[in-house]
Each structure stands twice: as C-alpha cells, then as structure tokens.
Amino acid sequence: MPSNPYVTSVSLALLFVIIQLQMSNLLKMFSQNILTTEVYLMHLQNNISGFYFDGKIEMPIPYVPNFEMDFVVVSVEFEAGITAGFQLGMNFTEALNTYYTGLDASIHVHAGVGQSLIWGCAGVNFDANVGLGLTGNIPK
C-alpha cells in the first residue's frame, strides 16, 4: 500500500486443511509475516481439519514524525509505530471441535544517535515495545 500514508504494511495468512500436517513446517511458513501465529497453531498440534486466519497491520503513530538525519559525523534516528493483529480459527476433528480467536496490539518506539569518525564509531540506541494480547479457544 505505497500510496497510503496511514498504513506501513499489511500481512494476511489463510489456511484451509483437511489432512494431517507437520507443525514445524507450518509454523515456519506463518511466522515469517504474522504477529502471534505460534500461540494458536501450537494448540492445533498435528491434527488439523479446518481453517485458520491470521492478519496484522502496521502503521505509524499519527502526528509523531519518523525521521533519520545524517550530519556527516553524527546521525540521529527516531521511529514509532503501531501494530494490530487478528486471529480466527476452527479445527473440526473427530475427537474435538475447537474454535480460536484473538486480538493483539503493540506500540514500538526506536531512537538512536551515532557518531562516525575515520578511526572509529560509537552509538546509542533505545528500543521499547509494549503490547497487549487477548486470546482464547473454546473446545466444543
């Protein structure tokens, strides 16, 4: 979404399964672009028969500028963003039907100052990440 100034990136994953799968391969595939997939997929173990949807959106914090400036020997950077995620899944097995859902949100702030000279360089970085997640599953 390069023309949308309010959205940095969007990731979606959708899984429909009617056979047994190896969870390690599935976790690798999903965890590349999704916020908290591992929490939900671990509940499924190796018996999946249903669907799973996971998505996230990243955006800058409104009215907070992100910038990077280089002043030859000193560079300064600041970045702040919001990430929100949503998960929904249903697993229909012979032994047990289970429904999964979740919402996640986090705020990330990064600030840094660096200095570079011919004989060496030094820098200081600050990173903070605060998040909240609500998850649940209902065996039926």
Tab-separated table of C-alpha atoms in Angstrom:
chain	number	residue	atom	x	y	z
A	1	MET	CA	0.000	0.000	0.000
A	2	PRO	CA	2.641	2.557	-1.033
A	3	SER	CA	0.167	5.394	-1.644
A	4	ASN	CA	-1.499	5.115	1.785
A	5	PRO	CA	0.333	7.292	4.360
A	6	TYR	CA	-1.567	5.715	7.271
A	7	VAL	CA	-0.538	2.090	6.640
A	8	THR	CA	3.054	0.811	6.585
A	9	SER	CA	2.320	-2.844	5.801
A	10	VAL	CA	-0.438	-5.458	5.845
A	11	SER	CA	0.090	-9.220	6.185
A	12	LEU	CA	-2.574	-11.890	5.883
A	13	ALA	CA	-2.406	-15.658	6.084
A	14	LEU	CA	-5.238	-18.084	5.455
A	15	LEU	CA	-5.000	-21.832	5.943
A	16	PHE	CA	-7.572	-24.462	4.918
A	17	VAL	CA	-6.610	-28.035	5.847
A	18	ILE	CA	-8.295	-31.425	5.673
A	19	ILE	CA	-5.192	-33.611	6.193
A	20	GLN	CA	-2.541	-34.073	8.855
A	21	LEU	CA	0.469	-31.687	8.629
A	22	GLN	CA	3.908	-31.319	10.176
A	23	MET	CA	3.611	-28.346	12.572
A	24	SER	CA	7.274	-27.260	12.233
A	25	ASN	CA	6.854	-26.517	8.502
A	26	LEU	CA	3.574	-24.746	9.119
A	27	LEU	CA	4.984	-22.583	11.929
A	28	LYS	CA	7.898	-21.522	9.698
A	29	MET	CA	5.557	-20.528	6.884
A	30	PHE	CA	3.215	-18.490	9.098
A	31	SER	CA	5.731	-16.888	11.476
A	32	GLN	CA	7.591	-15.036	8.707
A	33	ASN	CA	4.898	-12.373	8.339
A	34	ILE	CA	2.350	-12.771	11.101
A	35	LEU	CA	2.281	-11.323	14.614
A	36	THR	CA	1.327	-14.129	17.034
A	37	THR	CA	0.527	-17.210	14.997
A	38	GLU	CA	2.631	-19.614	17.073
A	39	VAL	CA	0.332	-19.282	20.087
A	40	TYR	CA	-2.677	-20.517	18.111
A	41	LEU	CA	-1.019	-23.095	15.925
A	42	MET	CA	0.545	-24.824	18.932
A	43	HIS	CA	-2.994	-25.626	20.149
A	44	LEU	CA	-3.686	-27.483	16.900
A	45	GLN	CA	-0.814	-29.942	17.459
A	46	ASN	CA	-0.538	-32.275	14.439
A	47	ASN	CA	-4.224	-32.857	13.807
A	48	ILE	CA	-5.697	-30.050	11.705
A	49	SER	CA	-9.001	-30.232	9.893
A	50	GLY	CA	-10.493	-26.781	9.432
A	51	PHE	CA	-9.244	-23.279	8.809
A	52	TYR	CA	-7.070	-20.630	10.386
A	53	PHE	CA	-6.861	-16.912	9.536
A	54	ASP	CA	-4.223	-14.521	10.864
A	55	GLY	CA	-3.515	-10.951	9.894
A	56	LYS	CA	-1.654	-7.886	11.036
A	57	ILE	CA	-1.375	-4.257	10.060
A	58	GLU	CA	1.466	-1.868	10.848
A	59	MET	CA	1.101	1.902	10.811
A	60	PRO	CA	2.918	4.973	12.085
A	61	ILE	CA	1.589	6.730	15.179
A	62	PRO	CA	-0.445	9.737	13.978
A	63	TYR	CA	1.261	13.133	14.391
A	64	VAL	CA	4.540	11.539	15.554
A	65	PRO	CA	7.210	12.039	12.875
A	66	ASN	CA	9.576	9.234	11.887
A	67	PHE	CA	12.938	10.564	10.705
A	68	GLU	CA	16.572	9.786	10.051
A	69	MET	CA	19.132	12.590	9.723
A	70	ASP	CA	22.817	12.352	8.913
A	71	PHE	CA	25.089	15.285	9.833
A	72	VAL	CA	28.354	13.887	8.373
A	73	VAL	CA	29.859	12.737	11.704
A	74	VAL	CA	26.622	12.357	13.716
A	75	SER	CA	23.394	10.599	12.723
A	76	VAL	CA	20.055	10.714	14.538
A	77	GLU	CA	17.010	8.485	14.003
A	78	PHE	CA	13.548	8.108	15.500
A	79	GLU	CA	10.730	5.734	14.606
A	80	ALA	CA	7.428	4.945	16.312
A	81	GLY	CA	4.698	2.612	15.105
A	82	ILE	CA	1.582	0.644	15.974
A	83	THR	CA	0.912	-2.994	15.100
A	84	ALA	CA	-2.510	-4.639	15.382
A	85	GLY	CA	-3.391	-8.278	14.727
A	86	PHE	CA	-6.459	-10.504	14.483
A	87	GLN	CA	-6.728	-14.288	14.546
A	88	LEU	CA	-9.635	-16.647	13.908
A	89	GLY	CA	-9.606	-20.409	13.516
A	90	MET	CA	-11.789	-23.504	13.694
A	91	ASN	CA	-10.500	-27.049	13.982
A	92	PHE	CA	-13.014	-29.813	13.261
A	93	THR	CA	-11.632	-33.186	14.293
A	94	GLU	CA	-13.389	-36.409	15.194
A	95	ALA	CA	-12.226	-36.172	18.800
A	96	LEU	CA	-12.923	-32.488	19.461
A	97	ASN	CA	-14.085	-29.335	17.676
A	98	THR	CA	-12.224	-26.201	18.786
A	99	TYR	CA	-12.669	-22.507	17.977
A	100	TYR	CA	-9.802	-19.986	18.272
A	101	THR	CA	-9.833	-16.191	18.306
A	102	GLY	CA	-7.533	-13.372	19.329
A	103	LEU	CA	-6.719	-9.680	19.134
A	104	ASP	CA	-3.270	-8.151	19.564
A	105	ALA	CA	-1.904	-4.609	19.644
A	106	SER	CA	1.548	-3.203	20.298
A	107	ILE	CA	3.451	0.066	20.148
A	108	HIS	CA	7.115	0.168	19.175
A	109	VAL	CA	9.483	3.124	19.680
A	110	HIS	CA	13.090	3.282	18.426
A	111	ALA	CA	15.540	6.165	18.905
A	112	GLY	CA	19.225	6.256	18.158
A	113	VAL	CA	22.254	8.547	17.967
A	114	GLY	CA	25.502	7.531	16.293
A	115	GLN	CA	28.877	9.109	15.654
A	116	SER	CA	31.359	8.095	12.995
A	117	LEU	CA	34.969	9.213	12.594
A	118	ILE	CA	37.817	7.884	10.475
A	119	TRP	CA	39.293	5.841	13.336
A	120	GLY	CA	36.086	4.560	14.951
A	121	CYS	CA	32.394	4.873	15.598
A	122	ALA	CA	30.031	4.828	18.567
A	123	GLY	CA	26.284	4.889	19.044
A	124	VAL	CA	23.422	4.609	21.473
A	125	ASN	CA	20.036	3.051	20.689
A	126	PHE	CA	16.802	2.861	22.648
A	127	ASP	CA	14.030	0.400	21.785
A	128	ALA	CA	10.744	-0.091	23.602
A	129	ASN	CA	7.867	-2.393	22.732
A	130	VAL	CA	4.612	-2.522	24.710
A	131	GLY	CA	1.874	-4.930	23.711
A	132	LEU	CA	-1.458	-6.355	24.745
A	133	GLY	CA	-2.987	-9.584	23.529
A	134	LEU	CA	-6.334	-11.222	24.157
A	135	THR	CA	-6.548	-14.845	23.074
A	136	GLY	CA	-8.884	-17.714	23.624
A	137	ASN	CA	-10.048	-21.084	22.450
A	138	ILE	CA	-13.290	-22.913	23.080
A	139	PRO	CA	-13.443	-26.700	22.795
A	140	LYS	CA	-16.900	-27.731	21.674
